[in-house]
Amino acid sequence: MNTEAGESLKTCLDGECSMSTVAGKYPALMNCLARLLDSGASGERNDCSTSGALLVDLTGVTDIDACGCQLLALFLSGLKQNNISAQLTNIPDTIRSKIHFLGFDSEFNLSH
Amino acid sequence: MTQSDQNNNIDLNQFNQVFFEECAEHLAEMEQILVSLPDEGPDEEQLNAIFRAAHSIKGGAGIFGFQDMTVVTHVLESLLDRMRNHEIPFSTAMVDLFLEAGDVISMQLAGHRDGAFVRQEAIEQISAKLQQVIDAGSLDAPAGSASAAMIPVPEEIAQSGTVASEHSDQRYELVFTPDPDIFRRGIRLENLFAELEELGELTVTAGLPATTDFNSIDPEICVCSWRMTLVTTAGEADIRDIFEFVADLDQLQLRTVSENVREISASDDSKAIATVTPPENTRLMPTGESAADPAGAATGRRAYDKNELAAGAYGRRTSEAESSIRVGVTKVDQLINQVGELVITQLMLAQTATVLDPVLHENLHRSLLQLERNTRDLQQSVMSIRLVPISIVFSRFPRMVRELAAKLGKQVELKTVGDTTELDKGLIEKITDPLTHLVRNCMDHALETPEARIAAGKEPCGTITLRASQIGGRIVIDVIDDGAGLNRAKILAKAAERGIPASDNMSDEEVWQLIFAPGFSTAECVTDISGRGVGMDVVLRNVQSMSGRVNISSEPGNGTRVTISLPLTLAILDGLSVAVGQEKFIIPLNSIVESLQPAPESLKTVNGGNVVHVRGEYIPIIALYELFNMDALVKEPGKGILILIDVEGEKAALLVDALLDEHQVVIKSIETNYRKVEGTAGATILGDGRVALILDVNSLFRMRKQK
């Protein structure tokens, strides 16, 4: 996972996002949140459409399960609590289907 | 057979035994509920309890490989499930049907457990009967009638004619809050949801807790919950089955919103899921709670598990029961024996310490006293493990009474009091037959027909009361009826006819005791229920074999009370140790009336035997040294001590050298360890390490008569 600073902030998730990998992905997400807070990203950027909203790029995600969805949802929730807007982007169809099937559409602000 | 095979067989047998015991318990529970059902039928809790028993038997039989036992239980479970869903109405005839099904399952159980003969045609017959009810939609209705007619339908919907069949869709709302460890347990929710989706149209919405600090979460711990709607023709039980190994009761909330679906179905063939929204303020409750909600439809068995804690629920599992373990009786007996050995060792230490100066060895004496207290406490605790509630025996009678009453054309109500009274497991097993005989006697002879009762100014329905209580160190069981009472004149006449010594001067109590004479019966006709006159003497013998007593009180027109008094346990005994020569004996305290040093003038010889005159009675003297053919210090009754004993009115005076001490002794089987010694009921080990024989007072009487 890497986080890029640009016109809008972006972080990427790669590989499998499941029970067997969440423990490894969690520190990176926690680190991402801490960096965003340190950089003063909170408080002003409430709308994802505005520049500076965090984009969570799922292009490289090969699989996701309920545990992975939960981690992602908690991450987005953590961002929201700190007034940081975020949006999932580049979601592969198979991953989108799984997110829908597992009922995380509304948590991820996705329409199906 | 390899060692591994042997091990596998041993393990399997252990598990089978657990299944057999649990299956028997479920059958007993089912029967208990069935025979106690009111005329209007079972309430929801009772129906759930019966269902759960059938389901548990079926599940266990499947797991343990007794597939034949799943046949009847499956169709029984299906019928009960339809009844729970109000698709098939209850009728009183169903009780007999279910009891018959229980009998067939019991027969199958006995077949596997004891190798008993199993009648295949009985299995087929009951399965067919149960299936017929399912197909017909009721026990009385002809096959093929629409069971949908039994479904309670709101009037407006019924009028609109939109409820076409029993298979119309139901809309369920589920809230699933999994165990936090569900991810770690490797459970894949995708598979769970896929199974639900197979039942119908499913929508799932995940929800997070309102506030969570992302920096302090454990990503492998589940904090989400899922709200689902499912539109399906499947029943609630099918849905709960999917969650069976995933969710505990409180983790799954489920309710139906069937009316909404039906209304929409009436106007639109498309599924209602997109348009039906439950009221905002609707609180989803565990189905166990929904029992209070008449709109909450049927409840599932897991819901029932929770509601078992509710007052009046059958088959409840208290927290105590849930934390119990099943232990073999042999293990408990082994523990009791070991504690018995510990008591003996403690007695030996105490005896050894008696020669030590109490001042110089004050600490040792204090410690020994503490050891004695602890040992006694431990012994009592261990003994209590063998105690089981008498409800185990009482629970067999409701059905027996019900069936006998129908057979005899009598109306009988059975009441049980003190079901929780505990007594030794060994006694429980032995008391069953005597009690059964007494209850059958009540049914057959004591209680009158409804017509006779009305003519006597009584209620047409007679009452039999089984009452158990603990009084002092004994358990007292009363069998009470409100029938005609014993007929004194008839008993005396029958005694004269049978050559049993009796006279008109006898007190009522003495007359009542005559019915315990072998072959005594005043019944004018012999029935297959009782009246062969081979019962009451057997009752008395069985009770006496448990060191028990039987008393009768009766009042003409008002009924009879038979009272059985039993010791709490057969493993320990309060006794008096006495010396005869170099030997010591234990005499059970409950048979001792008094001890005395006889005055020379009170000693007589009658028919070559010595007797002692005590308060107007001549009591035969039994010299223990003679009976056991041993040397004694005292051979003259006038120089020794006489101990007066009384068993069921028969008295004797035992001649001993000296009285020693009062003990609570641990009974050891002398027969198992040596051989049967006539006149003894076992042996015990005294504090000095010596073995003392425990006298069996009844057999002393017999030995004296033989001499």
PDB file of N, CA, C and O in Angstrom, chain A residues 87 91-112, chain B residues 197 202-205:
ATOM      1  N   GLN A  87     -13.089   8.333  -0.520  1.00  0.00           N
ATOM      2  CA  GLN A  87     -13.898   7.666  -1.536  1.00  0.00           C
ATOM      3  C   GLN A  87     -13.126   6.482  -2.097  1.00  0.00           C
ATOM      4  O   GLN A  87     -11.927   6.604  -2.371  1.00  0.00           O
ATOM      5  N   ILE A  91     -12.618   0.313  -8.325  1.00  0.00           N
ATOM      6  CA  ILE A  91     -12.967  -0.963  -7.683  1.00  0.00           C
ATOM      7  C   ILE A  91     -13.205  -2.011  -8.771  1.00  0.00           C
ATOM      8  O   ILE A  91     -14.090  -1.840  -9.623  1.00  0.00           O
ATOM      9  N   PRO A  92     -12.448  -3.088  -8.770  1.00  0.00           N
ATOM     10  CA  PRO A  92     -12.698  -4.148  -9.759  1.00  0.00           C
ATOM     11  C   PRO A  92     -14.119  -4.693  -9.592  1.00  0.00           C
ATOM     12  O   PRO A  92     -14.654  -4.723  -8.475  1.00  0.00           O
ATOM     13  N   ASP A  93     -14.698  -5.137 -10.696  1.00  0.00           N
ATOM     14  CA  ASP A  93     -16.085  -5.611 -10.649  1.00  0.00           C
ATOM     15  C   ASP A  93     -16.287  -6.747  -9.643  1.00  0.00           C
ATOM     16  O   ASP A  93     -17.280  -6.790  -8.920  1.00  0.00           O
ATOM     17  N   THR A  94     -15.335  -7.650  -9.637  1.00  0.00           N
ATOM     18  CA  THR A  94     -15.502  -8.801  -8.722  1.00  0.00           C
ATOM     19  C   THR A  94     -15.494  -8.330  -7.263  1.00  0.00           C
ATOM     20  O   THR A  94     -16.238  -8.836  -6.420  1.00  0.00           O
ATOM     21  N   ILE A  95     -14.642  -7.340  -6.994  1.00  0.00           N
ATOM     22  CA  ILE A  95     -14.564  -6.822  -5.623  1.00  0.00           C
ATOM     23  C   ILE A  95     -15.836  -6.035  -5.297  1.00  0.00           C
ATOM     24  O   ILE A  95     -16.394  -6.148  -4.196  1.00  0.00           O
ATOM     25  N   ARG A  96     -16.306  -5.289  -6.282  1.00  0.00           N
ATOM     26  CA  ARG A  96     -17.544  -4.521  -6.069  1.00  0.00           C
ATOM     27  C   ARG A  96     -18.707  -5.474  -5.755  1.00  0.00           C
ATOM     28  O   ARG A  96     -19.527  -5.214  -4.867  1.00  0.00           O
ATOM     29  N   SER A  97     -18.752  -6.581  -6.499  1.00  0.00           N
ATOM     30  CA  SER A  97     -19.829  -7.565  -6.253  1.00  0.00           C
ATOM     31  C   SER A  97     -19.738  -8.122  -4.841  1.00  0.00           C
ATOM     32  O   SER A  97     -20.753  -8.314  -4.156  1.00  0.00           O
ATOM     33  N   LYS A  98     -18.541  -8.404  -4.435  1.00  0.00           N
ATOM     34  CA  LYS A  98     -18.376  -8.983  -3.093  1.00  0.00           C
ATOM     35  C   LYS A  98     -18.763  -7.962  -2.021  1.00  0.00           C
ATOM     36  O   LYS A  98     -19.397  -8.327  -1.010  1.00  0.00           O
ATOM     37  N   ILE A  99     -18.356  -6.726  -2.239  1.00  0.00           N
ATOM     38  CA  ILE A  99     -18.705  -5.680  -1.264  1.00  0.00           C
ATOM     39  C   ILE A  99     -20.228  -5.560  -1.167  1.00  0.00           C
ATOM     40  O   ILE A  99     -20.795  -5.486  -0.058  1.00  0.00           O
ATOM     41  N   HIS A 100     -20.869  -5.635  -2.320  1.00  0.00           N
ATOM     42  CA  HIS A 100     -22.333  -5.549  -2.331  1.00  0.00           C
ATOM     43  C   HIS A 100     -22.942  -6.761  -1.620  1.00  0.00           C
ATOM     44  O   HIS A 100     -23.852  -6.628  -0.783  1.00  0.00           O
ATOM     45  N   PHE A 101     -22.428  -7.933  -1.980  1.00  0.00           N
ATOM     46  CA  PHE A 101     -22.979  -9.166  -1.404  1.00  0.00           C
ATOM     47  C   PHE A 101     -22.825  -9.176   0.115  1.00  0.00           C
ATOM     48  O   PHE A 101     -23.680  -9.701   0.837  1.00  0.00           O
ATOM     49  N   LEU A 102     -21.718  -8.615   0.592  1.00  0.00           N
ATOM     50  CA  LEU A 102     -21.467  -8.603   2.037  1.00  0.00           C
ATOM     51  C   LEU A 102     -22.143  -7.414   2.734  1.00  0.00           C
ATOM     52  O   LEU A 102     -22.020  -7.261   3.946  1.00  0.00           O
ATOM     53  N   GLY A 103     -22.827  -6.595   1.962  1.00  0.00           N
ATOM     54  CA  GLY A 103     -23.668  -5.547   2.544  1.00  0.00           C
ATOM     55  C   GLY A 103     -22.935  -4.273   2.916  1.00  0.00           C
ATOM     56  O   GLY A 103     -23.426  -3.504   3.749  1.00  0.00           O
ATOM     57  N   PHE A 104     -21.745  -4.018   2.302  1.00  0.00           N
ATOM     58  CA  PHE A 104     -20.981  -2.834   2.693  1.00  0.00           C
ATOM     59  C   PHE A 104     -21.190  -1.646   1.739  1.00  0.00           C
ATOM     60  O   PHE A 104     -20.446  -0.678   1.811  1.00  0.00           O
ATOM     61  N   ASP A 105     -22.167  -1.753   0.848  1.00  0.00           N
ATOM     62  CA  ASP A 105     -22.409  -0.658  -0.100  1.00  0.00           C
ATOM     63  C   ASP A 105     -22.556   0.688   0.601  1.00  0.00           C
ATOM     64  O   ASP A 105     -21.913   1.679   0.239  1.00  0.00           O
ATOM     65  N   SER A 106     -23.435   0.689   1.592  1.00  0.00           N
ATOM     66  CA  SER A 106     -23.726   1.990   2.214  1.00  0.00           C
ATOM     67  C   SER A 106     -22.549   2.497   3.028  1.00  0.00           C
ATOM     68  O   SER A 106     -22.287   3.701   3.084  1.00  0.00           O
ATOM     69  N   GLU A 107     -21.809   1.579   3.644  1.00  0.00           N
ATOM     70  CA  GLU A 107     -20.627   2.010   4.406  1.00  0.00           C
ATOM     71  C   GLU A 107     -19.577   2.640   3.486  1.00  0.00           C
ATOM     72  O   GLU A 107     -18.833   3.520   3.884  1.00  0.00           O
ATOM     73  N   PHE A 108     -19.549   2.123   2.251  1.00  0.00           N
ATOM     74  CA  PHE A 108     -18.552   2.623   1.312  1.00  0.00           C
ATOM     75  C   PHE A 108     -19.130   3.676   0.355  1.00  0.00           C
ATOM     76  O   PHE A 108     -18.465   4.083  -0.602  1.00  0.00           O
ATOM     77  N   ASN A 109     -20.368   4.064   0.609  1.00  0.00           N
ATOM     78  CA  ASN A 109     -21.045   5.038  -0.260  1.00  0.00           C
ATOM     79  C   ASN A 109     -21.054   4.592  -1.719  1.00  0.00           C
ATOM     80  O   ASN A 109     -20.780   5.374  -2.628  1.00  0.00           O
ATOM     81  N   LEU A 110     -21.342   3.330  -1.904  1.00  0.00           N
ATOM     82  CA  LEU A 110     -21.391   2.808  -3.262  1.00  0.00           C
ATOM     83  C   LEU A 110     -22.846   2.613  -3.669  1.00  0.00           C
ATOM     84  O   LEU A 110     -23.694   2.280  -2.837  1.00  0.00           O
ATOM     85  N   SER A 111     -23.109   2.797  -4.926  1.00  0.00           N
ATOM     86  CA  SER A 111     -24.445   2.436  -5.417  1.00  0.00           C
ATOM     87  C   SER A 111     -24.264   1.199  -6.278  1.00  0.00           C
ATOM     88  O   SER A 111     -23.240   1.003  -6.916  1.00  0.00           O
ATOM     89  N   HIS A 112     -25.272   0.338  -6.265  1.00  0.00           N
ATOM     90  CA  HIS A 112     -25.110  -0.901  -6.997  1.00  0.00           C
ATOM     91  C   HIS A 112     -26.150  -0.972  -8.108  1.00  0.00           C
ATOM     92  O   HIS A 112     -27.324  -0.760  -7.865  1.00  0.00           O
TER      93      HIS A 112
ATOM     94  N   GLU B 197     -29.258 -16.973   0.591  1.00  0.00           N
ATOM     95  CA  GLU B 197     -29.739 -16.549  -0.722  1.00  0.00           C
ATOM     96  C   GLU B 197     -30.405 -17.702  -1.464  1.00  0.00           C
ATOM     97  O   GLU B 197     -31.302 -17.490  -2.286  1.00  0.00           O
ATOM     98  N   LEU B 202     -32.497 -12.132  -1.045  1.00  0.00           N
ATOM     99  CA  LEU B 202     -31.791 -11.646   0.150  1.00  0.00           C
ATOM    100  C   LEU B 202     -31.175 -10.286  -0.112  1.00  0.00           C
ATOM    101  O   LEU B 202     -30.578 -10.050  -1.165  1.00  0.00           O
ATOM    102  N   THR B 203     -31.355  -9.389   0.834  1.00  0.00           N
ATOM    103  CA  THR B 203     -30.570  -8.149   0.806  1.00  0.00           C
ATOM    104  C   THR B 203     -29.838  -8.026   2.135  1.00  0.00           C
ATOM    105  O   THR B 203     -30.375  -8.378   3.183  1.00  0.00           O
ATOM    106  N   VAL B 204     -28.614  -7.547   2.055  1.00  0.00           N
ATOM    107  CA  VAL B 204     -27.758  -7.497   3.238  1.00  0.00           C
ATOM    108  C   VAL B 204     -27.215  -6.087   3.412  1.00  0.00           C
ATOM    109  O   VAL B 204     -26.797  -5.455   2.434  1.00  0.00           O
ATOM    110  N   THR B 205     -27.248  -5.608   4.620  1.00  0.00           N
ATOM    111  CA  THR B 205     -26.646  -4.310   4.918  1.00  0.00           C
ATOM    112  C   THR B 205     -25.764  -4.442   6.149  1.00  0.00           C
ATOM    113  O   THR B 205     -26.244  -4.851   7.220  1.00  0.00           O
TER     114      THR B 205
END
